[in-house]
Coordinates of C-alpha atoms in Angstrom, one line a residue:
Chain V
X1 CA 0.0 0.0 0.0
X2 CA 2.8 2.6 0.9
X3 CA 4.8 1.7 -1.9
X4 CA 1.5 2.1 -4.2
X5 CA 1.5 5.5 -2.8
X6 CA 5.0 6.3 -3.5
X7 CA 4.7 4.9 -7.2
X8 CA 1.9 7.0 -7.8
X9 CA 3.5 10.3 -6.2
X10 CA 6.6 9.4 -7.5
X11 CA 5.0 9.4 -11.2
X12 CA 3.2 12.8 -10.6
X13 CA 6.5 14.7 -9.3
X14 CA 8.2 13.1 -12.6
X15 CA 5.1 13.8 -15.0
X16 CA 5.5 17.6 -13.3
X17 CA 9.1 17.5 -13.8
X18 CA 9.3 16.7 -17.4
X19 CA 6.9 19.6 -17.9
X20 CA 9.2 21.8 -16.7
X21 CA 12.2 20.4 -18.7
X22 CA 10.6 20.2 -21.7
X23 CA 9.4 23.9 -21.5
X24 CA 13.3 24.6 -20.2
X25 CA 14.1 22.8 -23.5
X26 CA 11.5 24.8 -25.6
X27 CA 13.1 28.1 -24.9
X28 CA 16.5 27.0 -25.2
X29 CA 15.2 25.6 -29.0
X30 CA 14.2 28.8 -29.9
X31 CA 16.6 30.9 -28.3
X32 CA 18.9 28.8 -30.4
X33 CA 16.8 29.1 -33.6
X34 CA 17.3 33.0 -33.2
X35 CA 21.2 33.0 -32.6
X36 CA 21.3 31.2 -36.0
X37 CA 20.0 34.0 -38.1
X38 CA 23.4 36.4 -37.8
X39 CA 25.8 33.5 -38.8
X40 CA 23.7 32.1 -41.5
X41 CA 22.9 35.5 -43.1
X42 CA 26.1 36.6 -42.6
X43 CA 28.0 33.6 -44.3
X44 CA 25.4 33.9 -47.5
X45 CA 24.0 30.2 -46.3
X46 CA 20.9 31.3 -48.4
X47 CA 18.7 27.9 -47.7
X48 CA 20.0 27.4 -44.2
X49 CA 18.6 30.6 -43.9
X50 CA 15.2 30.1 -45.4
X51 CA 14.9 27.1 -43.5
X52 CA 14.7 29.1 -39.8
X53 CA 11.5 29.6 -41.2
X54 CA 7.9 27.8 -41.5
X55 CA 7.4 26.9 -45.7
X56 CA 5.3 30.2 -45.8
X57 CA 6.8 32.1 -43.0
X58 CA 7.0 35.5 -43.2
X59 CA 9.7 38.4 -43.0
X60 CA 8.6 41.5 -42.8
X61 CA 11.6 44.6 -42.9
X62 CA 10.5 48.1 -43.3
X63 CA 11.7 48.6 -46.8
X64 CA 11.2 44.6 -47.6
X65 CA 8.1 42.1 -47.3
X66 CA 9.3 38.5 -47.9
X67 CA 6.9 35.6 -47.9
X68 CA 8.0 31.9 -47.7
X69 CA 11.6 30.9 -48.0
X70 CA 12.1 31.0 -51.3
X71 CA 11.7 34.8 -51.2
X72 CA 14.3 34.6 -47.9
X73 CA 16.6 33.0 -50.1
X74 CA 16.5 35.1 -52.5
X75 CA 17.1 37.8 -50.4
X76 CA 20.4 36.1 -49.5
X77 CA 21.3 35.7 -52.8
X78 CA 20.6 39.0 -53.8
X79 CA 23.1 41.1 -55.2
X80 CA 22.8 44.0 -52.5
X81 CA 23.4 40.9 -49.7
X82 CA 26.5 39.4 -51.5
X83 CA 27.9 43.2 -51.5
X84 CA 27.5 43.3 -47.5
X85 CA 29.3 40.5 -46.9
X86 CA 32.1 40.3 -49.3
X87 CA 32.6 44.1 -48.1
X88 CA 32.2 42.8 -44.5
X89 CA 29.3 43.0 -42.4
X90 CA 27.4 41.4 -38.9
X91 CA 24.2 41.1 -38.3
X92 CA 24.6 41.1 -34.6
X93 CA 21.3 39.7 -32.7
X94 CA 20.9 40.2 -29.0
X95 CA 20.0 37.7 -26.6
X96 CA 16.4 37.0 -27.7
X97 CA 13.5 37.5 -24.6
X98 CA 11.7 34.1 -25.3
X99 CA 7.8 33.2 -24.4
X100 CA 6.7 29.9 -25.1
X101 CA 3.2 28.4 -24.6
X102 CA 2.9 25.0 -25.6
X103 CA 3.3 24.7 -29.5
X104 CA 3.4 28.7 -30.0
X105 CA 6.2 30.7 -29.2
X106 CA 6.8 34.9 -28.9
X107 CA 10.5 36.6 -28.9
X108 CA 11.9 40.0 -28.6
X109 CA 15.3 40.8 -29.4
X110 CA 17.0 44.0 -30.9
X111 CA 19.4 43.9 -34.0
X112 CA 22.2 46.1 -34.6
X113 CA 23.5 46.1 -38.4
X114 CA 27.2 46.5 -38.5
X115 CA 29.7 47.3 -42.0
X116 CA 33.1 47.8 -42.8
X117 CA 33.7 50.8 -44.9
X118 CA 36.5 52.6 -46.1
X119 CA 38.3 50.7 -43.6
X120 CA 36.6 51.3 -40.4
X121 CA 33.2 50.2 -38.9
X122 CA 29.9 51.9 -39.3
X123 CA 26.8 50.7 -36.6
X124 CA 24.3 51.2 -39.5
X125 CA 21.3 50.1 -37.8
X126 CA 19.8 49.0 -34.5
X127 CA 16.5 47.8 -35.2
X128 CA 13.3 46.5 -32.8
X129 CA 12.5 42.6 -33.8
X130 CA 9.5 40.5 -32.8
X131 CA 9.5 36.9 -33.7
X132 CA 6.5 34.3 -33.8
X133 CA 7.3 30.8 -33.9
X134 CA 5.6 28.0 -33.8
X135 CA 6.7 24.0 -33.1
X136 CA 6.7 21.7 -36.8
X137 CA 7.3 18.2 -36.8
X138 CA 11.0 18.9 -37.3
X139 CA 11.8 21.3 -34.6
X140 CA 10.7 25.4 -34.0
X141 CA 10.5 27.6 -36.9
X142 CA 10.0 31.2 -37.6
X143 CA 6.2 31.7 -38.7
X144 CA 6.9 35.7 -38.5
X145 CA 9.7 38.1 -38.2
X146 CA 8.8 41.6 -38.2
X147 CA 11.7 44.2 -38.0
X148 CA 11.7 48.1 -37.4
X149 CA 14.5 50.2 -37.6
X150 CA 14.5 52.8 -33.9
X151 CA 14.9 55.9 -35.8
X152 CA 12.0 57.4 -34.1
X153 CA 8.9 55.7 -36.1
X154 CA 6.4 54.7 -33.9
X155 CA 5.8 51.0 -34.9
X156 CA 9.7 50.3 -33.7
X157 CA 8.7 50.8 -30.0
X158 CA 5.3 49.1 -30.1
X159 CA 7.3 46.4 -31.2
X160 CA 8.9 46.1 -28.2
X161 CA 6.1 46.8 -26.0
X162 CA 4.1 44.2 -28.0
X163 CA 7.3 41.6 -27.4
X164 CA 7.1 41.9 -23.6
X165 CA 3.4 41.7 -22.9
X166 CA 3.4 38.6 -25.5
X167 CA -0.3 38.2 -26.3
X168 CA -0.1 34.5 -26.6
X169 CA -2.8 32.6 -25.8
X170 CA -2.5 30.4 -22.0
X171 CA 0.3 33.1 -21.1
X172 CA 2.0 32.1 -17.7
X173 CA 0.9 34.1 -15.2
X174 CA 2.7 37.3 -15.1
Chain U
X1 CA 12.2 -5.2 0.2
X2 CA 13.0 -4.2 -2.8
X3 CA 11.1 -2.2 -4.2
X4 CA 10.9 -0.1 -1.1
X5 CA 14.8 0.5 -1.7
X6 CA 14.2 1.3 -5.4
X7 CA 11.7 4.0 -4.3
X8 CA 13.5 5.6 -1.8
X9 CA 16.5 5.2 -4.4
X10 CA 14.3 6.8 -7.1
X11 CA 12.5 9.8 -4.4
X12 CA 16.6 11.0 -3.5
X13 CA 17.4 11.1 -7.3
X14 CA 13.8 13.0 -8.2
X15 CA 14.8 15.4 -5.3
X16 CA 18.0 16.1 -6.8
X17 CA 16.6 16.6 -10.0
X18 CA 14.0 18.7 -8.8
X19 CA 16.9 21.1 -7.3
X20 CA 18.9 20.9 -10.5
X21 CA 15.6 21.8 -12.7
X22 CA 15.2 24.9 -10.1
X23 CA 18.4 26.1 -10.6
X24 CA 18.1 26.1 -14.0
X25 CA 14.6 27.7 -13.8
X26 CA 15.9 30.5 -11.4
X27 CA 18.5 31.4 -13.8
X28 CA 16.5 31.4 -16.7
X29 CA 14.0 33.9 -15.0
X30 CA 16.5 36.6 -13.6
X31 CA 17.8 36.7 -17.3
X32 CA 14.6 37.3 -18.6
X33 CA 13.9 39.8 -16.7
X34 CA 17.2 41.9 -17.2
X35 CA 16.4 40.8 -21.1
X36 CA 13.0 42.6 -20.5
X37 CA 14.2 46.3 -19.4
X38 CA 15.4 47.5 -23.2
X39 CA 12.1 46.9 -25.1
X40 CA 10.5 48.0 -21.8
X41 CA 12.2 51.7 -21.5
X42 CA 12.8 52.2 -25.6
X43 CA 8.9 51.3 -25.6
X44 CA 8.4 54.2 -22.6
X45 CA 6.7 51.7 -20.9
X46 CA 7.3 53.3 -17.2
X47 CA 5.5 51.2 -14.5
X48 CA 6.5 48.1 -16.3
X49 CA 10.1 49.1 -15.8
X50 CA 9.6 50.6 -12.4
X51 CA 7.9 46.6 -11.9
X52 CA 11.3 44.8 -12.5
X53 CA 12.3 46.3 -9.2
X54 CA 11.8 45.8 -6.1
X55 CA 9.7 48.0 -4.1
X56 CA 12.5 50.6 -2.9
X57 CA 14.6 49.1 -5.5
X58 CA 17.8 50.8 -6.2
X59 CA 19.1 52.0 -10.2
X60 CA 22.3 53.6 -9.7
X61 CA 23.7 55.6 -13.0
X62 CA 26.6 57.1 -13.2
X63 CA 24.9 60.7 -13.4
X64 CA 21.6 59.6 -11.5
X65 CA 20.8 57.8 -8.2
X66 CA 17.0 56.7 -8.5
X67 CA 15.5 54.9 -5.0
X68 CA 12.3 52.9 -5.1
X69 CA 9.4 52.6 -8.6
X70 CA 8.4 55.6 -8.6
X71 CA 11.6 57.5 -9.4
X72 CA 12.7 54.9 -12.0
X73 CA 9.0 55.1 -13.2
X74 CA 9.7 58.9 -13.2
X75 CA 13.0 58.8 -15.1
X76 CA 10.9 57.1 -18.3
X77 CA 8.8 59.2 -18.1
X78 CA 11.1 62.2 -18.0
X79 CA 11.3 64.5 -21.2
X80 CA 14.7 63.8 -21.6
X81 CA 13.8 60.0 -21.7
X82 CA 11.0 60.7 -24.1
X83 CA 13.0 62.6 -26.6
X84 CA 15.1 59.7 -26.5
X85 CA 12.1 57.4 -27.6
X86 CA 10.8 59.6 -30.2
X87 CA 14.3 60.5 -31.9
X88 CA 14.8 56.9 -32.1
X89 CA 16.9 54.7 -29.2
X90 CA 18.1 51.0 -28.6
X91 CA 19.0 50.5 -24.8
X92 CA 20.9 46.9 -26.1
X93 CA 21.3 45.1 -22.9
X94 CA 23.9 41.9 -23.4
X95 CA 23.1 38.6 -22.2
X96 CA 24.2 38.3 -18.6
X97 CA 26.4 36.3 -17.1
X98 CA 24.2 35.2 -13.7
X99 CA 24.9 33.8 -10.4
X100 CA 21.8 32.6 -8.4
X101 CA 22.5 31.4 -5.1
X102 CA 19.0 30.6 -3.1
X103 CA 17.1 33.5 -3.0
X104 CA 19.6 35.8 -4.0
X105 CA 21.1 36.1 -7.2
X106 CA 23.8 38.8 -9.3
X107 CA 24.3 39.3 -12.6
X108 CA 26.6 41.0 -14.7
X109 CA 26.5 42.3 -18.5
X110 CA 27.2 44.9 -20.7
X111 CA 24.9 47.5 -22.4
X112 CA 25.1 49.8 -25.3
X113 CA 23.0 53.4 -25.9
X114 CA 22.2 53.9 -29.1
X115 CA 20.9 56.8 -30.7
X116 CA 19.6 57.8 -34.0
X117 CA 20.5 61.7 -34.8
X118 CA 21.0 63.4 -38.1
X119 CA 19.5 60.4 -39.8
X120 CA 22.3 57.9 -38.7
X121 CA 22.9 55.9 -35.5
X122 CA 25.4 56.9 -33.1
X123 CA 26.8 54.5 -30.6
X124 CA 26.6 56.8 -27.6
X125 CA 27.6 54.7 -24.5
X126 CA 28.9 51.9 -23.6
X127 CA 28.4 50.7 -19.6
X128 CA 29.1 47.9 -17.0
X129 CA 25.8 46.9 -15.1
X130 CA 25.9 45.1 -12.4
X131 CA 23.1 43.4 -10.7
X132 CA 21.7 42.2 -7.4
X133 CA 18.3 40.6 -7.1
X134 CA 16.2 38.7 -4.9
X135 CA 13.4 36.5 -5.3
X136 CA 9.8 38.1 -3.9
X137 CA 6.6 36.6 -3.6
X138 CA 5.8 37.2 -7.3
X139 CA 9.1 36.0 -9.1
X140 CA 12.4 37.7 -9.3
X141 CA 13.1 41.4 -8.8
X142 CA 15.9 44.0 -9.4
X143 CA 17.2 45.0 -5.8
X144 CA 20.5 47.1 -7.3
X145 CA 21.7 47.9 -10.6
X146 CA 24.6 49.7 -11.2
X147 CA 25.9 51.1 -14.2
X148 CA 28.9 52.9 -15.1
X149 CA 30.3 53.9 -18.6
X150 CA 33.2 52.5 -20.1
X151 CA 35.0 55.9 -20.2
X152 CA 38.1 55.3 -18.3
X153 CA 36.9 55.8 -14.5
X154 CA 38.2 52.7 -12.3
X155 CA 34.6 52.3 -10.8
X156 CA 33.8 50.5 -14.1
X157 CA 36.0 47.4 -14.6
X158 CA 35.9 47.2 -10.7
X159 CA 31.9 46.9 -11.4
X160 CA 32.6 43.9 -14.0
X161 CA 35.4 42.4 -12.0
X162 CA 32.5 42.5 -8.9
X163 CA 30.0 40.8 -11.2
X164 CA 32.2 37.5 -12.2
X165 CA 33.9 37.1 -8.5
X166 CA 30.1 37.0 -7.5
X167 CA 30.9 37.8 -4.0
X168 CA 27.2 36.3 -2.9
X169 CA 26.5 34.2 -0.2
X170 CA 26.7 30.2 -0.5
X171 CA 28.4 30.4 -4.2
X172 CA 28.9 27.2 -6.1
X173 CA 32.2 26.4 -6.3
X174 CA 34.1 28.1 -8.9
Chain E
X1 CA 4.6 -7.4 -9.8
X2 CA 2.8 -4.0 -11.2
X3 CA 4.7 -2.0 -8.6
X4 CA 7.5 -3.6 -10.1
X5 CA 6.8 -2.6 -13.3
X6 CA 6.0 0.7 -12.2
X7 CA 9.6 1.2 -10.6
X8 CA 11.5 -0.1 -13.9
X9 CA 9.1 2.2 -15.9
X10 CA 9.8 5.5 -12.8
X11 CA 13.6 4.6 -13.6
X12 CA 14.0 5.1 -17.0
X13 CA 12.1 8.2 -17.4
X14 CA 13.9 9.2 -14.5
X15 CA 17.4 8.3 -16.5
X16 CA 16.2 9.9 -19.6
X17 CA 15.4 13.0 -17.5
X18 CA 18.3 13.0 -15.5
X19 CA 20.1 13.4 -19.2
X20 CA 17.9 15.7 -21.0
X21 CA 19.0 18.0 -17.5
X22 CA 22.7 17.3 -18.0
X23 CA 22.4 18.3 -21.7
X24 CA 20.9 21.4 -20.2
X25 CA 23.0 22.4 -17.8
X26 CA 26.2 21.7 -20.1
X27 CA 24.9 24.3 -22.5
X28 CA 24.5 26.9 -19.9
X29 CA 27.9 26.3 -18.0
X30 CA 29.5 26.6 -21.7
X31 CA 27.2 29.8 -22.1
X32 CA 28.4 31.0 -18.9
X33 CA 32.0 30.7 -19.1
X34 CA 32.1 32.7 -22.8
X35 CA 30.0 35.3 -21.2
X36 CA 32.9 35.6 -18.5
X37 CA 35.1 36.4 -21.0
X38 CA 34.5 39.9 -21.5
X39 CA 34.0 41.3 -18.0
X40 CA 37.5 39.4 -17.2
X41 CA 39.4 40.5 -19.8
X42 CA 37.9 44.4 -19.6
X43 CA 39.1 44.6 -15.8
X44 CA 42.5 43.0 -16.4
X45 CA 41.9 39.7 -14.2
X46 CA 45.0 38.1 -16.3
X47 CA 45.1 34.8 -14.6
X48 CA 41.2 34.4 -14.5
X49 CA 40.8 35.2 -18.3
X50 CA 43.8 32.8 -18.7
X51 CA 42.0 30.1 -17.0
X52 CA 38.6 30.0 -19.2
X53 CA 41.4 28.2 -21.7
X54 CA 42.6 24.6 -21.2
X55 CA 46.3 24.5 -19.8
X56 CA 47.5 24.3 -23.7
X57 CA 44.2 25.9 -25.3
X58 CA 45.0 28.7 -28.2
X59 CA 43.9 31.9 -28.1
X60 CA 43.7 32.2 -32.5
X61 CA 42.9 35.8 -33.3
X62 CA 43.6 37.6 -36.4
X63 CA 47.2 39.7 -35.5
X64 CA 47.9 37.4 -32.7
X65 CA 47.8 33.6 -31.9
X66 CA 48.2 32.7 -28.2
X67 CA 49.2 29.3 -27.1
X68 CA 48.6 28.5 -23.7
X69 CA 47.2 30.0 -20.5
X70 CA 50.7 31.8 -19.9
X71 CA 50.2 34.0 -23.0
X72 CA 46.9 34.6 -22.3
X73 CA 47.7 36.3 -19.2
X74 CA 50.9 37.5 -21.2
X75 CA 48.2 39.4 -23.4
X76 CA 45.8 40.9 -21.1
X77 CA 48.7 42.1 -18.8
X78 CA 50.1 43.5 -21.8
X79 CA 50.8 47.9 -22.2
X80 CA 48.7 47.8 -25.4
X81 CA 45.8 45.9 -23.5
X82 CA 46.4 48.3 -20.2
X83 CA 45.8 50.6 -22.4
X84 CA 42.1 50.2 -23.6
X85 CA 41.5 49.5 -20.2
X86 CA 42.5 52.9 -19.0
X87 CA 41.3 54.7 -22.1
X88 CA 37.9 52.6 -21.5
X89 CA 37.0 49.7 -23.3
X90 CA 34.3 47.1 -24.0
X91 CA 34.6 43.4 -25.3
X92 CA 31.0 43.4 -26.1
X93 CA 30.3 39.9 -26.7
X94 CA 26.9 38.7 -27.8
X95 CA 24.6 35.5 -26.9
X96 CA 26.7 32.6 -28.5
X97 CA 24.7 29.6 -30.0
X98 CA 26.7 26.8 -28.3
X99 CA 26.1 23.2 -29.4
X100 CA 27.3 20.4 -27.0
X101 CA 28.3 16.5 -27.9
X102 CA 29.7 14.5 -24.8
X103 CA 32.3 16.3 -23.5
X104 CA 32.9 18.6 -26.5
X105 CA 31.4 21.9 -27.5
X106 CA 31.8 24.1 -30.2
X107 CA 29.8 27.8 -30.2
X108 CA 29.6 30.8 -32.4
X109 CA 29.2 34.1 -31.7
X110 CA 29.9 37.8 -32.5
X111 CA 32.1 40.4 -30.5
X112 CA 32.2 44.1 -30.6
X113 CA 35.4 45.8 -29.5
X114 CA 34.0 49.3 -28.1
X115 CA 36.6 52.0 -27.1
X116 CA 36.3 55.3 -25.7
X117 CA 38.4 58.2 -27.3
X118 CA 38.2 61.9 -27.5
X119 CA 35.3 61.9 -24.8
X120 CA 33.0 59.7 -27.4
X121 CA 32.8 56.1 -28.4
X122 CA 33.8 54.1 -31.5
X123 CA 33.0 50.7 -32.8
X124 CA 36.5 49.6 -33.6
X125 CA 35.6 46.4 -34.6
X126 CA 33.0 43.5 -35.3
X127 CA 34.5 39.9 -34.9
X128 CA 32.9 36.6 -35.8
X129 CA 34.2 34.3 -33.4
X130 CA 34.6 30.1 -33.0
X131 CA 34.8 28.9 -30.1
X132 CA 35.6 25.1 -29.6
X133 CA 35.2 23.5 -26.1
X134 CA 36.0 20.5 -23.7
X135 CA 35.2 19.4 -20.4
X136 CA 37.7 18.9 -18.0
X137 CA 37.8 17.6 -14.2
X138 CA 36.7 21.2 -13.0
X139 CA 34.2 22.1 -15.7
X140 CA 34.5 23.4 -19.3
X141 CA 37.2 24.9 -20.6
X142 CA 38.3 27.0 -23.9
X143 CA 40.3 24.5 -26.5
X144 CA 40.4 26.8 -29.1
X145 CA 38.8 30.3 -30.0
X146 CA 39.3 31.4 -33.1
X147 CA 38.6 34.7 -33.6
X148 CA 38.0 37.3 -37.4
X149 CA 37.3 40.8 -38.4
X150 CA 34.5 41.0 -39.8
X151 CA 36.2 43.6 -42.6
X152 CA 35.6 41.4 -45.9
X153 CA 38.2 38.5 -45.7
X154 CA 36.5 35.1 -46.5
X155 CA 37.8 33.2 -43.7
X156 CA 35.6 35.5 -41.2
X157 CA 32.4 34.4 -42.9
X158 CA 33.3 30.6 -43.4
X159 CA 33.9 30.9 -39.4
X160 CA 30.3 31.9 -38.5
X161 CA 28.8 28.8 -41.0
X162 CA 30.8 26.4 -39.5
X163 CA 30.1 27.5 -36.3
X164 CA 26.5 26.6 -37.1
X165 CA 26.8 23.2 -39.0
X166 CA 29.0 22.4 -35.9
X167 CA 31.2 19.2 -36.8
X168 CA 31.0 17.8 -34.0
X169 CA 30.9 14.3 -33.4
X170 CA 27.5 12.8 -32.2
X171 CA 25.9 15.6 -33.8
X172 CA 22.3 15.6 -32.5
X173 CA 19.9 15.4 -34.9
X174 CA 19.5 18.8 -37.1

């Protein structure tokens, strides 16, 4: 009878505890996911790029609207890209602000956009980013990135705002 | 017999794990919290940033000592701090390097201003931050941060020696 | 005989748990000793920056290739180093995207070196960086970090994309 009892609390405290691991795990997945965006743009890995992304995910940069990865791609591929990095260029991504709730995801991270020219270093950019991700079969991918630049337009700080009160649905408490 | 050893066995290594999960979990939480303060303040967001502290809750600048919410929640709010917003401003906090030890915890990072002024962005600061925090009722909060600026003044690479020494009581060992 | 089964069935979930944790925690000690880099090396602790590296690890960065923990110290105790620390200096470096096999490691991230001159500060470089990683008796240390400017030479990007596909053996599924 005792052991019964310990058995069946035993099983509870581990059900719990691979809760908890597996949403430790879920962050870490898309925390990662994030981090790979700098190295693969700036290496002109043009479908390891695409691939962050969902089949029709979306990237949405002031200037640029690109839907699904072959548009990503091609964005990597582009002349104008090619130019940035054979001139010499990071994409430097912060340490992304990650909200997961079971197979949805929201992240906030800022992005600063970094050249060489004429033999020096010019900060370019900084720029607001909010991510939405979702889990696939194969892992997390990017269903939507949405980028401002922070040089004073509106949108770029209710980006951020949006990226901490994370309006997805069964939210942890605050 | 037996199986009463096997569940003791198995209750000691769920305890364990149950610690180890904590840890993990506290650590986790006190970065995103720091990770939360840059889309908080570049978003104006006052009360929200004047939250991540605790009640008399201690930001210490290098120009400005603010004590309790209400004078961070002031400092947002300020006009300087809103002409900062509406020029354009990225408040890039790195990740930090944390130490949680019970209910106490430090942290230490880096964190660049940057502006955006005649139509291009100026890298106007870069600081040490140290943290101290403690866990409250309601989650981790902010107990002390200071920040001073890279500029030269010894206060400043004392700050980030502080932060990895993690002078905080019941350390792990190194 | 069903409590039996029960405590076979507790067990391995508790073994599978017990290494999905490990594979956790490894990331963030590897996470945690990069981050040290920086706030170690920007308040001149020589002999703790020098002991992030294995006894014989290399220190590979573009001007300069460091072999051992002696001239890693050698470095950061160095005039030219002194110097940026007096002037004011940052080694700014970002969230690294670590992926862990075993007791090896490899991770990629970006650095920013930040100095302060004529009362203002400049972004003297952007550096992709490799880091390679093993554990020893007393935790994880550097092997190798190998270390580019950003500035147009082809080795800097080919750095950042294999510090993504990460050959490293026992690869975990992409």
């Amino acid at each position: 009878m005792a052991d019964t009892t310990t058995g069946t609390d035993l099983g509870r405290r581990l059900a719990r505890l691979e809760e908890r691991t597996r949403a430790l795990e879920d962050e870490r997945e898309v925390t990662r996911l994030i981090l790979s965006y700098g190295p693969l743009v700036d290496s002109g890995s043009a479908d390891a790029v695409a691939g962050l992304w969902d089949t029709d995910g979306v990237y949405d940069v002031d200037e640029l609207l690109m839907r699904g990865q072959d548009q990503i791609a091609a964005m990597v591929r582009s002349d104008a890209h090619q130019r940035w990095i054979a001139g010499g260029c990071a994409h430097f991504v912060g340490p992304p602000r990650v909200t997961v709730a079971g197979d949805d995801a929201t992240a906030v991270s800022y992005s600063l956009m970094v050249t060489h020219e004429d033999g020096g270093f010019v900060l370019r950019r900084a720029t607001a980013n909010h991510w939405t991700l979702r889990r696939a079969d194969t892992g997390w991918r990017i269903v939507n990135r949405t980028a401002r630049v922070l040089d004073g337009r509106p949108e770029s700080p209710a980006l951020l705002a949006s990226g901490v009160s994370t309006p997805v649905p069964n939210e942890e408490r605050a």
